[in-house]
Amino acid sequence: MADVIMKHSKAVIALWLVVLVCALPFGIKSGDVLEYDMNSMSGSSTEASDGQAIIDEHFSNSIDLSEILVISYSSSEELAAAQAIFVEFQNLMDDKYGAKTTVSNYGTYSKGDPNVEGILMIAIANNEGESWDIAHETDNIRDLVKEAKSNASAAYPEAAGLTTYVTGNDAITYDTENSSMEDVSKVDPLSILLIFVLLGLFFYAVVTAVVPPAVVGMAYGIALAAVYAIGCLMGVYYITQTLILVSMLGAGCDYAIFIITRYRDERKKGLSHEDALKTAIMWGGEAVFTSGISVIIGFAALALCDFAMVRTMGIILAIGIAIALVAALTFIPSLLNLVKDKIFWPSNIESYKRVEDKVQNGGKLGVHGHLSKGSKRYFAWLSRNTHKHSKLIAIALVVLCIPGLYIFAESEDSADMISVMPDSESVDGLDLIMTQTDGGTIMPTYIVLEMNESIATVGSLPYGGMNIPYVIWNEHGLDPATMTGAVPAVMEMTKEIDDEYEIVGSISGLNSWQIMYMKMGSALGTTDPSTINQVLYEQMPSAVKGYVGMILAIASRQHDLTHIDPTAFDAPWNSYVVSELTVANIIDGILNVGTGILSDDGQYVSVMVITTDKPMSADTMDFLAELRSDLHDGEESYDYVHRNIWSASYVAGTSASIDDMSKDIEDQFSMIRIVVAILLIVLLFFILGSYLTPIRSIITILLSVFLTVALTHVVFEGLMDTPVLFLIPIVLFVVLLGLGMDYEIFMTTKIRENKIKGMNNDEAIDNAIKEAGPVISLCALLMGGTFLTLVLANSSMLKELGFALGMGILIDGLLMVGYVSPALMHLMGDWSWKGPGFLTRRHGLNPDGSNMAVPAACGAAPADAERIGGEMPVRAVPATPEEVAKYKQECYSEVAVRQDRIAALNAEVKTLTDNKRIGRLDEEGEKELEAKRSELKAEKESLREFQRKSREDLRSGKGQ
């Protein structure tokens, strides 16, 4: 790979730029495919989604609360002004949108006297369905509200001062979209600035500070094209676009920095540009590739989830990391090959060497020198103390994790999506509705009943430009002789639910005017229609009261319907309004079909339950679980008792959808967590060739997750009184297991590299802390910092995600990898590297974790020996433990040099062989290939003989 990149650097860079240019037109349109309503992205068949599908297909008159105008009033005069605003607004909407919308009075609501204080709710229905996006008309609708207030204030001066909100699901979607755009415009520049500052301080170079985020920006532009493509197929939740940028900035910059830093360090050691770049690609590239694959595994595991929101998030994040990984492995080395040491401008390799010399030998230090000196001191201290106090660190970890694990186990995550919505007019309107009426008014729960057969004939009666629905019950719906059937059964069920649960504010099921009329007459002890009708009329909800009054007035022969007299309702339930249609037929149509309780074909019933508490609060979710049990479980359930009336029941609605989603996602993630952990263990097993190190790495990451979840609960629930969303621990586990594994791999592969080059376990760890520690800490600060910028977002969901992911990365990169992992590896010793021989031998280690490169007969200093096919001068066999230790140490470097030489020869032979295969090798090249093959063979034979003799000498020496 190194040879290909170095030979074709310009072509690699050109290819990336061509791909970027082709991707940009699609990436620019990625915002068009984003979804802002979590309910629209379930993608999984659940009880709630099945029930909602029935409502969507069979209930044409279901109440549309996608947009609602809420007007707050505090006096009877202001109520009159609010009603005047409604009239003006209705006229303005008709003028602008015509038949596309229907504006209707949804009623007045109040916790006290609605004539004195409360809210007027006006429903704005979208008559075009999905073919017209009313959400993006929200700003225009709000402008019409302002105009309506101005017009109404001419006759009602109070109108100008009334507080109004346009809210509802579509308005919330629109405000969330705008808030997301604001978050991106605020968070992205801050993330880039943070990266620029940290890189500038670390490298003391402007160009180096610019290159990693610029390359990631190029990769992000290409990733947006993938967002657009996937969004066209299945939709993408809006948070994904923010997360992909932040994760690509963090991970992509990590990968680029690791390779650039390795190149700089090799140049500082005196290697030529070509050798330094090859080493950076070979050793740094391996670590980066392994890290990237681990992150991709973590994100891709999200694609196993049935829910489209989580599935597309996983797919896109995995694609984004893959693009950033390939850019780091190809674009960055190609750029390094072209610009060489100029990438460190205005610094250079000589200036880095001078700073290090001053740090070591004394001299005047600048900012860079002081930072370098402080870094060296800290990581030297860290290497000593993780070695010296490894047992104490392990004990401290256990002590720290006990409360963290307790909080993790005992804390409850929330499904309350409302509490994490960004601040906006629509959310303020939602809060106002909840203060003046039952919390579930705007997001009811529905009990959908699938009848064994149709229970009624449904039709409509044209009157005064309106189509008034009517219902004629059949025997399965209501048998007048026995008062049995679906209607009384559903009425009985709704009454029992209302009586049993305090959280039920109101429940609207099937109603029969005949049954209500007869029960009211019995309760009042009268048969007088005027008395009975008047009391029933006063009990009607405001949304239907006017229509019921109109029918009673027509049946009672009142001619002036603009001034209805309730005391003159003298028509009994069975009197005719028009030919063959009674008062009960038409009022039953208004109460059941007009309010979306009975389907157009009489086959389905939708019982609407409005809870007193907020739609997705913990109490509401507990109620849903008990309601489902009442409906479905056992022989006393409603489904079993009324099995002769309905065949199935479903609990649907926004709260039920979120409840199903949270439970199903949690159930699926029990499997996904295991899959991710196993895949990462297998990956690290084959990469590192170790039995225990992959397991130890996974355990430290899991402890990071537990501690971070506990800390998130303490901060948000304990200090900010904001519930922690159920998605946070799930996403944190997968993301941290991937991104956090970066630092484990960076550190572990550096330790293994040191082992391969001849150091013993403790020396390899200490050296890795000193050399890889600074860049790992920088990467952790970069990625953790970029995630933490999300706490500045308007959305509490993004704040929680940003805090959890940021703190998780910092805990893992600075605490676990900096202290815990080295301490545990010190305690484990060579057990960290024990593994199957076919893997360990590939890395120059024996199956027991010791070096295969136990030197043979070392006489003079290894550097003075002939390395190609030659023999080392033989010295006396080591006899004492001190001589054995010195003997081994002298020859570790020799073996490392020979292995590097073999790797370099292998690369040269491969390149020449590839050229020969495609016919690009001339006669001179053929000779060179044969010479290189002979040289490689001799080098390998020499190394094997070198190792054989060393074992013989050590076995015969007293030191053994």
XYZ file of N, CA and C in Angstrom, residues 128-292:
495
model
N -55.144 17.706 2.010
C -54.428 17.137 0.872
C -53.619 15.901 1.248
N -53.535 15.599 2.531
C -52.760 14.448 2.976
C -51.278 14.652 2.731
N -50.585 13.560 2.393
C -49.134 13.614 2.206
C -48.727 14.324 0.923
N -49.687 14.595 0.033
C -49.347 15.259 -1.230
C -49.023 16.737 -1.041
N -49.327 17.279 0.144
C -49.056 18.702 0.414
C -48.435 18.828 1.792
N -47.322 19.517 1.874
C -46.574 19.640 3.125
C -47.001 20.899 3.859
N -47.928 20.730 4.790
C -48.419 21.892 5.542
C -47.387 22.366 6.557
N -46.458 21.470 6.954
C -45.455 21.844 7.952
C -44.652 23.053 7.489
N -44.270 23.077 6.188
C -43.449 24.173 5.688
C -44.263 25.424 5.385
N -45.569 25.375 5.688
C -46.410 26.570 5.609
C -46.576 27.227 6.980
N -45.892 26.668 7.988
C -46.091 27.133 9.364
C -45.801 28.620 9.511
N -44.703 29.100 8.946
C -44.391 30.531 9.052
C -45.469 31.384 8.406
N -45.975 30.952 7.242
C -47.046 31.688 6.570
C -48.317 31.696 7.404
N -48.623 30.567 8.034
C -49.807 30.481 8.898
C -49.641 31.408 10.096
N -48.460 31.483 10.637
C -48.228 32.389 11.771
C -48.384 33.848 11.351
N -47.980 34.160 10.123
C -48.194 35.523 9.616
C -49.683 35.826 9.493
N -50.474 34.833 9.068
C -51.923 35.033 8.975
C -52.546 35.221 10.354
N -51.994 34.545 11.366
C -52.484 34.743 12.739
C -52.265 36.194 13.173
N -51.086 36.740 12.880
C -50.798 38.133 13.223
C -51.764 39.076 12.501
N -52.027 38.773 11.231
C -52.957 39.610 10.466
C -54.368 39.503 11.022
N -54.763 38.290 11.425
C -56.104 38.100 12.005
C -56.246 38.869 13.312
N -55.197 38.871 14.131
C -55.231 39.640 15.386
C -55.386 41.129 15.096
N -54.663 41.603 14.088
C -54.751 43.016 13.725
C -56.139 43.370 13.236
N -56.726 42.506 12.398
C -58.073 42.778 11.880
C -59.111 42.756 12.992
N -59.001 41.782 13.892
C -59.989 41.649 14.966
C -59.898 42.770 15.984
N -58.710 43.375 16.110
C -58.529 44.422 17.119
C -59.319 45.690 16.816
N -59.781 45.817 15.569
C -60.596 46.994 15.232
C -61.890 46.992 16.029
N -62.507 45.827 16.168
C -63.755 45.728 16.940
C -63.511 45.275 18.369
N -62.436 44.544 18.570
C -62.100 44.035 19.901
C -60.671 44.435 20.222
N -60.442 45.555 20.873
C -59.072 46.032 21.149
C -58.228 45.015 21.923
N -58.902 44.153 22.721
C -58.155 43.166 23.496
C -57.424 42.154 22.605
N -57.884 42.014 21.354
C -57.326 40.994 20.470
C -55.836 41.204 20.216
N -55.412 42.473 20.124
C -54.016 42.765 19.799
C -53.067 42.258 20.879
N -53.523 42.172 22.120
C -52.639 41.770 23.212
C -52.715 40.311 23.582
N -53.561 39.529 22.897
C -53.695 38.116 23.249
C -52.476 37.313 22.779
N -52.099 36.345 23.592
C -50.971 35.471 23.260
C -51.462 34.332 22.388
N -50.788 34.118 21.270
C -51.168 33.053 20.344
C -49.964 32.174 20.034
N -50.243 30.900 19.795
C -49.206 29.949 19.391
C -49.758 29.064 18.278
N -48.943 28.800 17.284
C -49.260 27.763 16.297
C -48.435 26.545 16.668
N -49.113 25.475 17.034
C -48.430 24.270 17.493
C -49.024 23.062 16.791
N -48.822 21.871 17.329
C -49.264 20.649 16.676
C -48.072 19.893 16.096
N -48.300 18.655 15.660
C -47.201 17.801 15.202
C -46.426 18.404 14.045
N -47.138 18.956 13.045
C -46.444 19.517 11.886
C -45.689 20.787 12.255
N -46.275 21.604 13.124
C -45.576 22.814 13.561
C -44.335 22.450 14.368
N -44.448 21.417 15.191
C -43.285 20.949 15.957
C -42.202 20.448 15.004
N -42.613 19.720 13.966
C -41.661 19.241 12.959
C -40.933 20.411 12.311
N -41.680 21.442 11.944
C -41.087 22.609 11.285
C -40.106 23.326 12.214
N -40.521 23.543 13.465
C -39.646 24.230 14.417
C -38.408 23.403 14.737
N -38.572 22.081 14.806
C -37.426 21.205 15.063
C -36.433 21.271 13.913
N -36.942 21.322 12.688
C -36.070 21.419 11.521
C -35.265 22.716 11.566
N -35.942 23.831 11.842
C -35.237 25.116 11.911
C -34.234 25.134 13.049
N -34.625 24.555 14.181
C -33.716 24.505 15.327
C -32.489 23.667 15.002
N -32.696 22.572 14.262
C -31.575 21.726 13.869
C -30.598 22.496 12.997
N -31.124 23.285 12.059
C -30.247 24.082 11.200
C -29.463 25.103 12.016
N -30.125 25.707 12.997
C -29.432 26.657 13.869
C -28.338 25.949 14.666
N -28.658 24.742 15.149
C -27.664 23.985 15.911
C -26.435 23.692 15.070
N -26.668 23.261 13.825
C -25.550 22.933 12.939
C -24.695 24.167 12.684
N -25.354 25.317 12.420
C -24.603 26.544 12.133
C -23.830 27.035 13.347
N -24.279 26.638 14.534
C -23.609 27.076 15.761
C -22.543 26.081 16.213
N -22.848 24.792 16.099
C -21.959 23.753 16.616
C -20.783 23.497 15.684
N -21.042 23.426 14.381
C -19.987 23.068 13.432
C -18.795 24.028 13.467
N -19.000 25.339 13.387
C -17.830 26.235 13.449
C -17.053 26.104 14.753
N -17.779 25.899 15.859
C -17.098 25.766 17.148
C -16.261 24.492 17.185
N -16.800 23.402 16.620
C -16.045 22.147 16.577
C -14.770 22.313 15.757
N -14.893 22.954 14.608
C -13.735 23.154 13.732
C -12.702 24.066 14.398
N -13.185 25.117 15.077
C -12.274 26.023 15.777
C -11.519 25.283 16.879
N -12.238 24.433 17.628
C -11.598 23.658 18.692
C -10.508 22.753 18.121
N -10.813 22.090 17.023
C -9.829 21.206 16.381
C -8.622 22.016 15.920
N -8.868 23.148 15.297
C -7.782 23.987 14.790
C -6.858 24.444 15.922
N -7.445 24.872 17.031
C -6.643 25.362 18.160
C -5.806 24.232 18.757
N -6.427 23.068 19.006
C -5.701 21.966 19.622
C -4.589 21.440 18.716
N -4.885 21.327 17.431
C -3.850 20.865 16.508
C -2.737 21.893 16.368
N -3.097 23.160 16.357
C -2.086 24.207 16.265
C -1.138 24.183 17.444
N -1.689 23.958 18.644
C -0.849 23.897 19.833
C 0.008 22.630 19.849
N -0.558 21.522 19.368
C 0.168 20.251 19.411
C 1.324 20.244 18.411
N 1.057 20.665 17.178
C 2.083 20.639 16.142
C 2.838 21.963 16.026
N 2.289 23.002 16.631
C 2.867 24.339 16.492
C 3.028 24.671 15.011
N 1.952 24.403 14.261
C 1.998 24.566 12.807
C 0.601 24.920 12.313
N 0.549 25.817 11.354
C -0.735 26.244 10.788
C -1.259 25.214 9.797
N -0.396 24.763 8.896
C -0.833 23.836 7.853
C -1.339 22.537 8.472
N -0.618 22.016 9.440
C -1.019 20.762 10.070
C -2.350 20.916 10.792
N -2.626 22.102 11.298
C -3.895 22.333 11.973
C -5.064 22.375 10.995
N -4.776 22.742 9.752
C -5.838 22.897 8.749
C -6.115 21.591 8.021
N -5.063 20.810 7.743
C -5.204 19.645 6.861
C -6.213 18.616 7.372
N -6.129 18.101 8.626
C -7.079 17.057 9.045
C -8.544 17.470 8.929
N -8.973 18.636 9.499
C -10.389 18.991 9.332
C -10.774 19.249 7.882
N -9.833 19.758 7.071
C -10.140 19.991 5.657
C -10.375 18.667 4.937
N -9.541 17.680 5.206
C -9.709 16.368 4.577
C -11.008 15.709 5.048
N -11.315 15.841 6.350
C -12.582 15.307 6.858
C -13.762 16.044 6.218
N -13.613 17.365 6.012
C -14.670 18.116 5.337
C -14.930 17.587 3.940
N -13.862 17.232 3.231
C -14.013 16.629 1.907
C -14.766 15.300 2.023
N -14.375 14.479 2.994
C -15.038 13.189 3.199
C -16.499 13.384 3.595
N -16.775 14.424 4.384
C -18.154 14.714 4.805
C -19.016 15.098 3.607
N -18.456 15.885 2.698
C -19.199 16.244 1.495
C -19.608 15.018 0.700
N -18.712 14.032 0.630
C -19.041 12.787 -0.071
C -20.069 11.987 0.729
N -19.930 11.989 2.056
C -20.869 11.241 2.904
C -22.286 11.798 2.785
N -22.410 13.116 2.569
C -23.747 13.702 2.424
C -24.471 13.152 1.202
N -23.720 12.815 0.173
C -24.345 12.183 -0.996
C -24.947 10.838 -0.602
N -24.256 10.119 0.281
C -24.798 8.850 0.785
C -26.046 9.094 1.617
N -26.049 10.180 2.406
C -27.245 10.546 3.181
C -28.426 10.758 2.240
N -28.170 11.474 1.155
C -29.249 11.750 0.194
C -29.752 10.452 -0.436
N -28.831 9.582 -0.849
C -29.222 8.334 -1.509
C -30.035 7.444 -0.578
N -29.571 7.298 0.660
C -30.287 6.453 1.620
C -31.606 7.105 2.007
N -31.603 8.444 2.147
C -32.826 9.156 2.502
C -33.916 9.009 1.458
N -33.530 8.904 0.200
C -34.521 8.707 -0.864
C -35.203 7.341 -0.737
N -34.524 6.390 -0.116
C -35.065 5.043 0.004
C -35.865 4.846 1.283
N -35.374 5.377 2.407
C -36.026 5.061 3.674
C -36.126 6.227 4.644
N -35.628 7.408 4.318
C -35.716 8.531 5.242
C -34.601 8.493 6.274
N -34.167 9.661 6.706
C -33.072 9.774 7.672
C -33.506 10.734 8.776
N -33.400 10.300 10.024
C -33.767 11.162 11.148
C -32.785 12.326 11.240
N -33.305 13.528 11.494
C -32.509 14.753 11.351
C -31.263 14.771 12.229
N -31.309 14.138 13.382
C -30.157 14.146 14.290
C -28.960 13.444 13.649
N -29.225 12.516 12.733
C -28.141 11.758 12.099
C -27.168 12.672 11.379
N -27.690 13.720 10.710
C -26.808 14.600 9.950
C -25.839 15.344 10.869
N -26.314 15.701 12.051
C -25.428 16.365 13.008
C -24.411 15.375 13.575
N -24.888 14.181 13.907
C -23.993 13.175 14.493
C -22.917 12.727 13.513
N -23.267 12.618 12.230
C -22.281 12.132 11.275
C -21.141 13.128 11.113
N -21.468 14.428 11.134
C -20.401 15.421 11.010
C -19.495 15.396 12.230
N -20.102 15.379 13.417
C -19.304 15.401 14.639
C -18.458 14.132 14.757
N -19.044 12.974 14.456
C -18.282 11.717 14.568
C -17.183 11.645 13.512
N -17.458 12.123 12.293
C -16.415 12.120 11.258
C -15.300 13.108 11.598
N -15.665 14.272 12.137
C -14.637 15.226 12.555
C -13.744 14.612 13.625
N -14.384 13.968 14.612
C -13.606 13.383 15.696
C -12.749 12.220 15.229
N -13.383 11.216 14.624
C -12.652 10.010 14.219
C -11.698 10.297 13.059
N -12.171 11.027 12.047
C -11.328 11.311 10.884
C -10.081 12.089 11.250
N -10.243 13.091 12.105
C -9.068 13.855 12.547
C -8.137 12.980 13.375
N -8.700 12.083 14.194
C -7.865 11.140 14.950
C -6.973 10.337 14.013
N -7.581 9.782 12.963
C -6.825 8.930 12.048
C -5.736 9.724 11.325
N -6.104 10.913 10.856
C -5.127 11.746 10.142
C -3.977 12.143 11.060
N -4.317 12.546 12.281
C -3.293 12.978 13.237
C -2.349 11.841 13.569
N -2.890 10.633 13.732
C -2.050 9.502 14.115
C -1.004 9.223 13.045
N -1.385 9.290 11.782
C -0.436 9.035 10.690
C 0.565 10.178 10.560
N 0.072 11.429 10.633
C 0.981 12.580 10.515
C 1.978 12.593 11.668
N 1.499 12.297 12.874
C 2.389 12.289 14.040
C 3.442 11.197 13.920
N 3.027 10.024 13.436
C 4.000 8.940 13.287
C 5.061 9.324 12.255
N 4.648 9.963 11.179
C 5.603 10.431 10.168
C 6.570 11.444 10.781
N 6.038 12.384 11.550
C 6.905 13.393 12.170
C 7.896 12.753 13.141
N 7.421 11.805 13.949
C 8.310 11.173 14.924
C 9.430 10.390 14.240
N 9.110 9.700 13.148
C 10.152 8.957 12.431
C 11.149 9.907 11.774
N 10.675 11.037 11.286
C 11.596 12.022 10.708
C 12.501 12.604 11.790
N 11.962 12.820 12.973
C 12.768 13.346 14.068
C 13.854 12.353 14.493
N 13.596 11.050 14.269
C 14.591 10.033 14.600
C 15.690 9.949 13.558
N 15.546 10.663 12.437
C 16.584 10.689 11.429
C 16.271 9.918 10.173
N 15.080 9.291 10.065
C 14.749 8.552 8.861
C 14.516 9.514 7.698
N 14.780 9.019 6.502
C 14.507 9.814 5.307
C 13.003 9.972 5.123
N 12.622 10.897 4.239
C 11.199 11.114 3.977
C 10.525 9.816 3.547
N 11.133 9.076 2.610
C 10.517 7.857 2.099
C 10.373 6.805 3.190
N 11.446 6.597 3.962
C 11.395 5.584 5.026
C 10.408 5.977 6.125
N 10.389 7.260 6.463
C 9.469 7.724 7.506
C 8.023 7.537 7.065
N 7.737 7.860 5.809
C 6.368 7.724 5.319
C 5.964 6.258 5.249
N 6.887 5.395 4.789
C 6.585 3.966 4.751
C 6.298 3.426 6.148
N 7.110 3.818 7.102
C 6.898 3.369 8.484
C 5.561 3.863 9.020
N 5.235 5.124 8.726
C 3.966 5.689 9.191
C 2.786 4.933 8.599
N 2.883 4.597 7.310
C 1.788 3.874 6.660
C 1.715 2.442 7.190
N 2.887 1.816 7.378
C 2.905 0.418 7.795
C 2.424 0.252 9.240
N 3.019 0.991 10.171
C 2.655 0.841 11.576
C 1.459 1.699 11.965
N 1.505 2.970 11.620
C 0.369 3.841 11.936
C -0.863 3.442 11.162
N -0.687 3.079 9.879
C -1.826 2.676 9.070
C -2.515 1.449 9.607
N -1.727 0.492 10.126
C -2.339 -0.710 10.696
C -3.220 -0.356 11.889
N -2.701 0.502 12.774
C -3.484 0.903 13.947
C -4.744 1.647 13.535
N -4.598 2.555 12.569
C -5.746 3.338 12.098
C -6.772 2.433 11.432
N -6.324 1.507 10.607
C -7.242 0.596 9.924
C -8.009 -0.259 10.935
N -7.294 -0.807 11.907
C -7.957 -1.620 12.933
C -8.967 -0.794 13.705
N -8.590 0.427 14.073
C -9.501 1.307 14.803
C -10.732 1.621 13.968
N -10.514 1.958 12.700
C -11.633 2.295 11.830
C -12.595 1.136 11.663
